[in-house]
Amino acid sequence: MALPLNTEASGDFLPIIKYDARAGRLLRVDRSPHADGSGWGKQEIDISTGVSFLADMAHIEVGWISFQTGVPDFSMIRIDQLATGGSFPEKPSPDHRQGFRITVQLAQPPGDVRQFSHTAKCVVRAFDALHTAYVEGLEQADNKTLVPRVTLAGTTPVKTYAPHGTTTNYAPQFEITDWTPRPAAFDEVLKNAQAAGGSYDDDLPF
């Protein structure tokens, strides 16, 4: 089953992990307020080796994402809503690209709940393949109430040829290594999103 894809923040939102396709690295982005109260700072920590995370694949969002202004703008719908008659959102602007967003929980310290989103085609394809593996895994009776534990098993170089030269990105290889009980925190995220009008806090300054 393929996925259907071809201002100052208050600090009251989920932190993120992100994937740098140019370097082939998975990063944890930690944020903390400046001591002088002037705003927020961030630290990117490479977690590519040995990391795993629980993924709320049942409620992955698909749609349109723009990073043009430095603040991500999301126009998304959950795939479970698509399956019950929801409509794929219209493209809000020429700057928006198709992508996904998902809630994850790190299996290693700090073990918190975060969001992961991307629009790069090599990453979208990798998550499409992961979603297919997830659906196939659900066919096993013991997995129906569980969520997958996912690891970054490696990367594959992907070359793009253009008139101005060749660029190389690194496609992630995500694998399901285990199935585990669904964290209560995932349901809390869904509850908070519904209370906020059906979407997560999009006011992330990176």
mmCIF file of C-alpha atoms in Angstrom:
data_model
loop_
_atom_site.group_PDB
_atom_site.id
_atom_site.type_symbol
_atom_site.label_atom_id
_atom_site.label_comp_id
_atom_site.label_asym_id
_atom_site.label_seq_id
_atom_site.Cartn_x
_atom_site.Cartn_y
_atom_site.Cartn_z
ATOM 1 C CA MET A 1 0.000 0.000 0.000
ATOM 2 C CA ALA A 2 1.659 3.216 -1.151
ATOM 3 C CA LEU A 3 1.267 6.616 0.411
ATOM 4 C CA PRO A 4 -0.801 8.964 -1.827
ATOM 5 C CA LEU A 5 2.109 11.178 -2.833
ATOM 6 C CA ASN A 6 3.572 12.033 -6.472
ATOM 7 C CA THR A 7 7.024 34.512 14.160
ATOM 8 C CA GLU A 8 8.377 33.642 17.467
ATOM 9 C CA ALA A 9 7.270 30.342 18.840
ATOM 10 C CA SER A 10 5.997 29.958 22.348
ATOM 11 C CA GLY A 11 7.782 26.660 22.915
ATOM 12 C CA ASP A 12 4.472 24.853 23.380
ATOM 13 C CA PHE A 13 4.911 22.359 20.549
ATOM 14 C CA LEU A 14 6.532 19.058 19.759
ATOM 15 C CA PRO A 15 10.286 19.046 19.130
ATOM 16 C CA ILE A 16 11.508 17.451 15.922
ATOM 17 C CA ILE A 17 13.948 15.079 14.357
ATOM 18 C CA LYS A 18 15.070 15.763 10.816
ATOM 19 C CA TYR A 19 16.934 13.973 8.055
ATOM 20 C CA ASP A 20 19.700 15.766 6.130
ATOM 21 C CA ALA A 21 19.508 14.118 2.702
ATOM 22 C CA ARG A 22 22.659 15.889 1.503
ATOM 23 C CA ALA A 23 24.739 14.287 4.253
ATOM 24 C CA GLY A 24 22.677 11.171 4.946
ATOM 25 C CA ARG A 25 22.360 11.962 8.641
ATOM 26 C CA LEU A 26 19.445 11.788 11.081
ATOM 27 C CA LEU A 27 19.447 14.671 13.548
ATOM 28 C CA ARG A 28 17.705 15.410 16.813
ATOM 29 C CA VAL A 29 16.890 19.103 17.151
ATOM 30 C CA ASP A 30 16.794 20.307 20.752
ATOM 31 C CA ARG A 31 15.565 23.796 21.614
ATOM 32 C CA SER A 32 15.969 25.844 24.758
ATOM 33 C CA PRO A 33 15.279 29.470 25.703
ATOM 34 C CA HIS A 34 18.150 31.941 25.760
ATOM 35 C CA ALA A 35 19.216 32.911 29.261
ATOM 36 C CA ASP A 36 18.454 36.569 28.566
ATOM 37 C CA GLY A 37 14.906 35.752 27.475
ATOM 38 C CA SER A 38 15.546 37.026 23.954
ATOM 39 C CA GLY A 39 14.223 33.944 22.199
ATOM 40 C CA TRP A 40 15.082 30.340 21.533
ATOM 41 C CA GLY A 41 18.243 28.570 20.475
ATOM 42 C CA LYS A 42 18.662 25.142 18.932
ATOM 43 C CA GLN A 43 21.214 22.360 18.936
ATOM 44 C CA GLU A 44 21.384 19.643 16.284
ATOM 45 C CA ILE A 45 22.599 16.276 17.561
ATOM 46 C CA ASP A 46 23.545 13.475 15.160
ATOM 47 C CA ILE A 47 21.597 10.341 16.108
ATOM 48 C CA SER A 48 22.206 8.393 12.903
ATOM 49 C CA THR A 49 24.003 5.495 14.582
ATOM 50 C CA GLY A 50 22.131 3.133 16.859
ATOM 51 C CA VAL A 51 18.955 5.187 17.094
ATOM 52 C CA SER A 52 15.466 3.754 16.881
ATOM 53 C CA PHE A 53 12.052 5.291 17.285
ATOM 54 C CA LEU A 54 8.442 4.240 17.635
ATOM 55 C CA ALA A 55 6.351 5.539 14.735
ATOM 56 C CA ASP A 56 2.631 6.336 14.712
ATOM 57 C CA MET A 57 2.244 4.989 11.178
ATOM 58 C CA ALA A 58 -1.536 4.642 11.543
ATOM 59 C CA HIS A 59 -1.865 8.421 11.713
ATOM 60 C CA ILE A 60 0.869 9.598 9.355
ATOM 61 C CA GLU A 61 -0.081 12.817 7.561
ATOM 62 C CA VAL A 62 0.385 13.532 3.868
ATOM 63 C CA GLY A 63 -0.088 16.721 1.916
ATOM 64 C CA TRP A 64 1.836 19.902 1.210
ATOM 65 C CA ILE A 65 4.758 21.513 3.042
ATOM 66 C CA SER A 66 6.628 24.756 2.405
ATOM 67 C CA PHE A 67 9.847 25.858 4.100
ATOM 68 C CA GLN A 68 10.121 28.979 1.950
ATOM 69 C CA THR A 69 9.745 31.519 4.774
ATOM 70 C CA GLY A 70 11.888 29.663 7.303
ATOM 71 C CA VAL A 71 8.766 28.665 9.236
ATOM 72 C CA PRO A 72 7.233 25.397 7.942
ATOM 73 C CA ASP A 73 3.743 25.761 6.517
ATOM 74 C CA PHE A 74 1.742 22.530 6.499
ATOM 75 C CA SER A 75 -1.464 21.639 4.658
ATOM 76 C CA MET A 76 -1.990 18.007 5.609
ATOM 77 C CA ILE A 77 -4.499 15.209 6.108
ATOM 78 C CA ARG A 78 -4.057 11.970 8.032
ATOM 79 C CA ILE A 79 -4.169 8.813 5.920
ATOM 80 C CA ASP A 80 -6.819 7.305 8.180
ATOM 81 C CA GLN A 81 -9.005 10.320 7.346
ATOM 82 C CA LEU A 82 -8.356 9.804 3.633
ATOM 83 C CA ALA A 83 -9.493 6.209 4.015
ATOM 84 C CA THR A 84 -12.829 7.361 5.445
ATOM 85 C CA GLY A 85 -13.677 9.878 2.727
ATOM 86 C CA GLY A 86 -11.398 12.813 3.460
ATOM 87 C CA SER A 87 -9.950 14.835 0.585
ATOM 88 C CA PHE A 88 -6.305 15.379 -0.238
ATOM 89 C CA PRO A 89 -5.656 19.106 0.316
ATOM 90 C CA GLU A 90 -5.175 21.458 -2.597
ATOM 91 C CA LYS A 91 -1.700 22.863 -3.163
ATOM 92 C CA PRO A 92 -1.624 26.166 -1.239
ATOM 93 C CA SER A 93 1.137 27.844 -3.273
ATOM 94 C CA PRO A 94 3.823 27.159 -5.893
ATOM 95 C CA ASP A 95 6.348 26.923 -3.052
ATOM 96 C CA HIS A 96 4.636 23.957 -1.402
ATOM 97 C CA ARG A 97 5.896 20.435 -2.099
ATOM 98 C CA GLN A 98 4.312 17.084 -1.378
ATOM 99 C CA GLY A 99 5.534 15.472 1.793
ATOM 100 C CA PHE A 100 4.658 13.654 4.988
ATOM 101 C CA ARG A 101 4.616 14.324 8.721
ATOM 102 C CA ILE A 102 4.554 11.745 11.499
ATOM 103 C CA THR A 103 4.707 11.581 15.282
ATOM 104 C CA VAL A 104 7.548 9.474 16.677
ATOM 105 C CA GLN A 105 8.943 8.630 20.096
ATOM 106 C CA LEU A 106 12.670 8.138 20.505
ATOM 107 C CA ALA A 107 13.514 4.736 21.959
ATOM 108 C CA GLN A 108 16.767 6.085 23.420
ATOM 109 C CA PRO A 109 17.234 9.047 25.813
ATOM 110 C CA PRO A 110 15.697 11.551 26.032
ATOM 111 C CA GLY A 111 12.867 9.236 24.892
ATOM 112 C CA ASP A 112 10.488 12.067 24.121
ATOM 113 C CA VAL A 113 7.769 12.437 21.496
ATOM 114 C CA ARG A 114 8.740 14.381 18.382
ATOM 115 C CA GLN A 115 7.632 15.107 14.845
ATOM 116 C CA PHE A 116 9.387 14.091 11.657
ATOM 117 C CA SER A 117 8.521 15.556 8.263
ATOM 118 C CA HIS A 118 10.127 15.745 4.838
ATOM 119 C CA THR A 119 9.539 16.698 1.208
ATOM 120 C CA ALA A 120 12.675 15.336 -0.510
ATOM 121 C CA LYS A 121 11.635 12.627 -2.952
ATOM 122 C CA CYS A 122 14.316 10.175 -1.808
ATOM 123 C CA VAL A 123 13.049 10.456 1.775
ATOM 124 C CA VAL A 124 9.373 10.310 0.774
ATOM 125 C CA ARG A 125 10.086 7.141 -1.224
ATOM 126 C CA ALA A 126 11.851 5.619 1.780
ATOM 127 C CA PHE A 127 8.890 6.343 4.035
ATOM 128 C CA ASP A 128 6.521 5.045 1.369
ATOM 129 C CA ALA A 129 8.423 1.737 1.468
ATOM 130 C CA LEU A 130 8.354 1.799 5.273
ATOM 131 C CA HIS A 131 4.588 2.306 5.227
ATOM 132 C CA THR A 132 4.210 -0.678 2.900
ATOM 133 C CA ALA A 133 6.230 -2.804 5.335
ATOM 134 C CA TYR A 134 4.048 -1.510 8.164
ATOM 135 C CA VAL A 135 0.811 -2.505 6.413
ATOM 136 C CA GLU A 136 2.228 -5.942 5.630
ATOM 137 C CA GLY A 137 3.280 -6.322 9.262
ATOM 138 C CA LEU A 138 -0.236 -5.501 10.437
ATOM 139 C CA GLU A 139 -1.457 -8.669 8.745
ATOM 140 C CA GLN A 140 0.135 -10.597 11.587
ATOM 141 C CA ALA A 141 -2.530 -10.863 14.280
ATOM 142 C CA ASP A 142 -0.159 -10.080 17.136
ATOM 143 C CA ASN A 143 0.764 -6.702 15.615
ATOM 144 C CA LYS A 144 -2.673 -5.154 15.116
ATOM 145 C CA THR A 145 -2.619 -3.131 18.346
ATOM 146 C CA LEU A 146 1.121 -2.410 18.259
ATOM 147 C CA VAL A 147 3.324 0.244 16.685
ATOM 148 C CA PRO A 148 6.581 -0.420 14.837
ATOM 149 C CA ARG A 149 10.032 0.291 16.172
ATOM 150 C CA VAL A 150 12.010 1.805 13.291
ATOM 151 C CA THR A 151 15.751 2.110 12.792
ATOM 152 C CA LEU A 152 17.937 3.848 10.220
ATOM 153 C CA ALA A 153 19.670 0.808 8.751
ATOM 154 C CA GLY A 154 21.788 2.717 6.251
ATOM 155 C CA THR A 155 21.746 5.102 3.310
ATOM 156 C CA THR A 156 21.962 4.826 -0.461
ATOM 157 C CA PRO A 157 23.513 7.537 -2.676
ATOM 158 C CA VAL A 158 21.142 8.992 -5.258
ATOM 159 C CA LYS A 159 22.657 11.074 -8.058
ATOM 160 C CA THR A 160 20.690 13.773 -9.854
ATOM 161 C CA TYR A 161 21.940 14.990 -13.211
ATOM 162 C CA ALA A 162 21.143 18.514 -14.367
ATOM 163 C CA PRO A 163 22.584 21.038 -16.842
ATOM 164 C CA HIS A 164 24.460 22.815 -14.050
ATOM 165 C CA GLY A 165 26.062 19.636 -12.722
ATOM 166 C CA THR A 166 25.516 16.514 -10.659
ATOM 167 C CA THR A 167 24.254 16.449 -7.094
ATOM 168 C CA THR A 168 24.249 13.517 -4.705
ATOM 169 C CA ASN A 169 21.711 12.948 -1.967
ATOM 170 C CA TYR A 170 21.514 9.987 0.375
ATOM 171 C CA ALA A 171 18.246 8.078 0.597
ATOM 172 C CA PRO A 172 17.567 6.657 4.067
ATOM 173 C CA GLN A 173 16.922 2.958 4.537
ATOM 174 C CA PHE A 174 14.340 2.658 7.302
ATOM 175 C CA GLU A 175 13.563 -0.782 8.704
ATOM 176 C CA ILE A 176 11.016 -2.125 11.181
ATOM 177 C CA THR A 177 12.946 -4.091 13.779
ATOM 178 C CA ASP A 178 10.219 -4.790 16.325
ATOM 179 C CA TRP A 179 6.618 -4.096 17.356
ATOM 180 C CA THR A 180 5.728 -2.588 20.714
ATOM 181 C CA PRO A 181 2.647 -1.412 22.637
ATOM 182 C CA ARG A 182 1.343 1.950 21.484
ATOM 183 C CA PRO A 183 2.591 4.768 23.747
ATOM 184 C CA ALA A 184 -0.143 6.750 25.492
ATOM 185 C CA ALA A 185 1.719 9.881 24.385
ATOM 186 C CA PHE A 186 0.685 9.237 20.766
ATOM 187 C CA ASP A 187 -2.984 9.417 21.713
ATOM 188 C CA GLU A 188 -2.317 12.581 23.707
ATOM 189 C CA VAL A 189 -0.804 14.181 20.602
ATOM 190 C CA LEU A 190 -3.899 13.252 18.579
ATOM 191 C CA LYS A 191 -6.169 14.615 21.296
ATOM 192 C CA ASN A 192 -4.297 17.919 21.433
ATOM 193 C CA ALA A 193 -4.315 18.207 17.631
ATOM 194 C CA GLN A 194 -8.078 17.703 17.508
ATOM 195 C CA ALA A 195 -8.558 20.293 20.250
ATOM 196 C CA ALA A 196 -6.503 22.723 18.165
ATOM 197 C CA GLY A 197 -8.710 22.210 15.133
ATOM 198 C CA GLY A 198 -7.306 19.005 13.725
ATOM 199 C CA SER A 199 -3.713 20.066 13.168
ATOM 200 C CA TYR A 200 -0.488 20.265 15.109
ATOM 201 C CA ASP A 201 1.231 23.505 16.055
ATOM 202 C CA ASP A 202 2.927 24.525 12.814
ATOM 203 C CA ASP A 203 4.779 27.539 14.189
ATOM 204 C CA LEU A 204 8.204 25.918 14.237
ATOM 205 C CA PRO A 205 11.054 28.314 13.342
ATOM 206 C CA PHE A 206 13.110 25.658 11.497
#
